[in-house]
CSV table of C-alpha atoms in Angstrom, one decimal:
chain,number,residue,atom,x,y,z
Z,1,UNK,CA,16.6,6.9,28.9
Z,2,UNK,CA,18.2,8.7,25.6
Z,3,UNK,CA,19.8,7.3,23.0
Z,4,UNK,CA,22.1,8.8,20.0
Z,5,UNK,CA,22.7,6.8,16.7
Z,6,UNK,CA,24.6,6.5,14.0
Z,7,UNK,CA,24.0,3.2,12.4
Z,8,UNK,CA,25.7,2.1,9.2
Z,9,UNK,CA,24.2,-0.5,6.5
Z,10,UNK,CA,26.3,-2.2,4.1
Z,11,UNK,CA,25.3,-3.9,1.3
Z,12,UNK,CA,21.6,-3.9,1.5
Z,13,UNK,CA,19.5,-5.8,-1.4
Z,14,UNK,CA,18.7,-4.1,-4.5
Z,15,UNK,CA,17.5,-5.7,-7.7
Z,16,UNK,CA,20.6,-5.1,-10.5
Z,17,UNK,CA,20.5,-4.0,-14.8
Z,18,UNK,CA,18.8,-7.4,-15.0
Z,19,UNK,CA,16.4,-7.2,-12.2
Z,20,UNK,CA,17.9,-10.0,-9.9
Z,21,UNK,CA,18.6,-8.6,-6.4
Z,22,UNK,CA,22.3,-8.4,-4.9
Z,23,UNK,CA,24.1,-6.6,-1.9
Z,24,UNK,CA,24.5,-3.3,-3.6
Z,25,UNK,CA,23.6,-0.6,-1.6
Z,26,UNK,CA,24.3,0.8,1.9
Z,27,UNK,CA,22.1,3.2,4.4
Z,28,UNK,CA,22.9,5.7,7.1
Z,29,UNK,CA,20.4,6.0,9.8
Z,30,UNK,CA,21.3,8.7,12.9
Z,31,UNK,CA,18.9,10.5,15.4
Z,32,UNK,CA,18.1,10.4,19.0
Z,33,UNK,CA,15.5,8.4,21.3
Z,34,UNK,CA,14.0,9.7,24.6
Z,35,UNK,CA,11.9,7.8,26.8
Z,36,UNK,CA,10.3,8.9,29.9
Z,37,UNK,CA,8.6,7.3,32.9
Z,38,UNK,CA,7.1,9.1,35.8
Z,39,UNK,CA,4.5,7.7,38.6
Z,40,UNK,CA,3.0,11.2,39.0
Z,41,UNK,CA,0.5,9.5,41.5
Z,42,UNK,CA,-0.6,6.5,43.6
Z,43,UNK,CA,-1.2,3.6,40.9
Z,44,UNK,CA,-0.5,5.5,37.9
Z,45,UNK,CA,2.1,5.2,35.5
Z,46,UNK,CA,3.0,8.2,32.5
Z,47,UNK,CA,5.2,6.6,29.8
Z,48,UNK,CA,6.6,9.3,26.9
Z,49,UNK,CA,8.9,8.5,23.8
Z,50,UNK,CA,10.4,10.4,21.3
Z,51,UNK,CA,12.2,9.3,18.5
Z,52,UNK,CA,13.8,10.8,16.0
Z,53,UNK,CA,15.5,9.4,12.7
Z,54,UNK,CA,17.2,10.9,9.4
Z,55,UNK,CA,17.5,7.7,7.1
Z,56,UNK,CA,19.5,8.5,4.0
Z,57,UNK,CA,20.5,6.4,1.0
Z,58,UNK,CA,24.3,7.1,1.1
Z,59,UNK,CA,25.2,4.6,-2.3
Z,60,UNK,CA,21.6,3.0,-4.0
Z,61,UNK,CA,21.5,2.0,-7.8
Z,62,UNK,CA,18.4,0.2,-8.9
Z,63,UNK,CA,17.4,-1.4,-12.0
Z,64,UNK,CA,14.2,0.4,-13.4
Z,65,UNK,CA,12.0,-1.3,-15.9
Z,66,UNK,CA,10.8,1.2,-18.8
Z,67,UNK,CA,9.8,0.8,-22.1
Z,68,UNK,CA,13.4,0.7,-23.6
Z,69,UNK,CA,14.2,-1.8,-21.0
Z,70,UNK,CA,16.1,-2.3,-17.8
Z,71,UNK,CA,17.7,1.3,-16.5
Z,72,UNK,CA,19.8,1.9,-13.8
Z,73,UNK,CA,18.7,4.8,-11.6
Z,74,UNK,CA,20.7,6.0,-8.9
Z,75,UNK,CA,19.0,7.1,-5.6
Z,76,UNK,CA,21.8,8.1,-3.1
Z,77,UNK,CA,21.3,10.8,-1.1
Z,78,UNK,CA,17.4,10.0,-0.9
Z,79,UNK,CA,15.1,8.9,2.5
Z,80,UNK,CA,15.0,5.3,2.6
Z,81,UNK,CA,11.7,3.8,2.4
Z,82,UNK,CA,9.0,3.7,5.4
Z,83,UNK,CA,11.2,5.8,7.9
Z,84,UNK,CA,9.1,8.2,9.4
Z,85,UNK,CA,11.9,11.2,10.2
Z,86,UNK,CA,9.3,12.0,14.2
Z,87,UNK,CA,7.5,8.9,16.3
Z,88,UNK,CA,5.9,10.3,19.4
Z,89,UNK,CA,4.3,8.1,22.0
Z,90,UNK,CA,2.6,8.8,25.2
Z,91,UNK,CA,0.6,6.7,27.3
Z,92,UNK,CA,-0.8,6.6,30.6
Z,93,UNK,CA,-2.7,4.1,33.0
Z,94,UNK,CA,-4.9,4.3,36.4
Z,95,UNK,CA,-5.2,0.7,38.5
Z,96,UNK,CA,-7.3,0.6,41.6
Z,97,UNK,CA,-7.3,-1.3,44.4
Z,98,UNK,CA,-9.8,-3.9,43.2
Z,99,UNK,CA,-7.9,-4.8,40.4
Z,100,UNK,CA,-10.1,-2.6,37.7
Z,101,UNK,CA,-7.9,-0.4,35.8
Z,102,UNK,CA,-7.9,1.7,32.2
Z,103,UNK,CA,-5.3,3.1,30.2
Z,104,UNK,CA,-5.0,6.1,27.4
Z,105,UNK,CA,-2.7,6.7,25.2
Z,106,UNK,CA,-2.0,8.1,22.0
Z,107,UNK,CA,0.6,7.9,18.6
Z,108,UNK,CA,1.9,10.3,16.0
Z,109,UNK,CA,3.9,8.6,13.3
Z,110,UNK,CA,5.5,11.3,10.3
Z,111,UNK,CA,4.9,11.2,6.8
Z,112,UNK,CA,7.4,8.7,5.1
Z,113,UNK,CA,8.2,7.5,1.5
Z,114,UNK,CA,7.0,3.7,0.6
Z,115,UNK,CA,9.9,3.5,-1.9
Z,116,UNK,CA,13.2,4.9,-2.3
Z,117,UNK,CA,12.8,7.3,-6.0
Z,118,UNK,CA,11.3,9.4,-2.5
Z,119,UNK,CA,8.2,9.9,-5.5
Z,120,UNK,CA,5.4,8.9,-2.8
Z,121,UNK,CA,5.1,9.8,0.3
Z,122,UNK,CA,2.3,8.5,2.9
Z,123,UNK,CA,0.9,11.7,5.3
Z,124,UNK,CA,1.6,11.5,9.1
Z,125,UNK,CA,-1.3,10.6,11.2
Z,126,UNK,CA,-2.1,10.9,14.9
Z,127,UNK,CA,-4.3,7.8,17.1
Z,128,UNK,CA,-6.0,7.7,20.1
Z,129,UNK,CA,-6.1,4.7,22.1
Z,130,UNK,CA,-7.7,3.0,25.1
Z,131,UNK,CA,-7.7,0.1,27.6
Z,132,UNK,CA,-9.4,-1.4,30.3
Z,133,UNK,CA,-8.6,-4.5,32.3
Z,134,UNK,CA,-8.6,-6.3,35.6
Z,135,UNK,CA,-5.7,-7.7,37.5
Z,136,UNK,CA,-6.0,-10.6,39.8
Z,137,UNK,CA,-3.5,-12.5,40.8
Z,138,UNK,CA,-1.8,-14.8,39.0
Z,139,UNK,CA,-4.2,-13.6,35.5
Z,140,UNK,CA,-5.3,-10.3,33.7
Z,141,UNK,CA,-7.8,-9.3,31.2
Z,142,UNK,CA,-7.6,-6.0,28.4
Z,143,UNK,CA,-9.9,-4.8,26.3
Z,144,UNK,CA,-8.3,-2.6,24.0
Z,145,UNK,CA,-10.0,0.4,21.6
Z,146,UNK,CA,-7.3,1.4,18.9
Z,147,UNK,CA,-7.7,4.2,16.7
Z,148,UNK,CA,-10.6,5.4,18.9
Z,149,UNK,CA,-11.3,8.5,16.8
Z,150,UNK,CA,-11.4,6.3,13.6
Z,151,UNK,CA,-8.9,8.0,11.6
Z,152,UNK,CA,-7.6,6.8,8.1
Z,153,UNK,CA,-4.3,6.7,7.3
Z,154,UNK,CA,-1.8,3.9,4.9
Z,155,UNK,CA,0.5,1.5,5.7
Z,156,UNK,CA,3.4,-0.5,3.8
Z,157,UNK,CA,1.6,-2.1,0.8
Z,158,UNK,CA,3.5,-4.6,-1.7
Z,159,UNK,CA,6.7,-4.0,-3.0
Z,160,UNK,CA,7.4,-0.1,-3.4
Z,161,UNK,CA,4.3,0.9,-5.3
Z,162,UNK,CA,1.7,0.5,-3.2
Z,163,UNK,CA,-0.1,1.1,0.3
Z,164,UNK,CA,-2.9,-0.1,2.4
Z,165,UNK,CA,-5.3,1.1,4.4
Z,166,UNK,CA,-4.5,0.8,8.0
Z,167,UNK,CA,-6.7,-0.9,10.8
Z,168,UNK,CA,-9.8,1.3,11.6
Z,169,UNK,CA,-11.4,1.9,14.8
Z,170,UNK,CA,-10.9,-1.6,16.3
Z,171,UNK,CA,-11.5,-3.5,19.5
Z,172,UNK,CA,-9.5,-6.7,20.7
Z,173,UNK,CA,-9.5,-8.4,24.1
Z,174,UNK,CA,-6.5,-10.7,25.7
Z,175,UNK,CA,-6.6,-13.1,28.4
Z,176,UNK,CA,-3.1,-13.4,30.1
Z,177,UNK,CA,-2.2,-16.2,32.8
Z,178,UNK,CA,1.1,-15.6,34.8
Z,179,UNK,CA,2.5,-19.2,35.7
């Protein structure tokens, strides 16, 4: 599958001179999404994606507190906040005849701002992930190992001045009934 994009946002949210938010602003997003699928053998399935995006500001005027007071700042022509410009996934799975199976798979997201005055910018980072489970019919069970290699990395924080840190190495299990 591919996909090509150019999407247009009018009027997007933006606080004002006095700080209350209106429909101010408008965003351009284009780029291109690939995403593959191959069953190179018996009971395994390859999945691939690609995606890439250039987010710009294309008219943004925000009211900036400082000490003098309210400012208006104008940010067209910036990256719009938490648009990472490459996401690549891939993942892959084995299942066997007695219902056992395991997965791996791994996720590179690009660096991206968290605000659009483009002044911070959160680094890219790269996971490894895992699965097992078993498949009987009519219920499965996973066990899933995310961010397998531990990595550290942020995520959206609170408003546009801040980040957290993202989920460390982590296991979660899920019980699925088909009805």
């Amino acid at each position: 599958n591919i996909a090509v994009y150019n999407l247009e946002k009018d009027q997007i949210n933006i606080p004002d001179s006095t700080g209350v938010f209106g429909q101010l602003g408008n965003q351009r997003s284009r780029g291109i999404e690939l995403d593959m699928s191959a069953r190179p053998f018996e009971n395994v399935l390859a999945t691939l994606s690609y995606a890439y995006t250039d987010a710009e500001l294309t008219e943004f005027r925000e009211g900036v507190q400082t000490q003098a007071g309210t400012v208006v700042v104008d940010r067209s022509g910036n990256t719009a906040a938490f648009t990472p410009e490459h996401i690549l996934n891939f993942w892959t799975t084995k299942a066997f005849r007695n219902g056992f199976g395991f997965g791996l798979g791994s996720r590179y997201v690009g660096k991206q701002f968290i605000a659009a005055d483009n002044v911070f910018e959160i680094d890219g980072y790269f996971l490894l992930n895992a699965a097992i489970f078993y498949k009987k019919s009519g219920w499965r069970w996973n066990v899933n190992f995310n961010n397998i290699t531990n990595q550290d990395y942020e995520t959206r924080g609170f408003l546009g001045s801040s980040v957290i840190p993202a989920n460390p190495f982590t296991v979660y299990s899920t019980f699925e009934i088909s009805l």
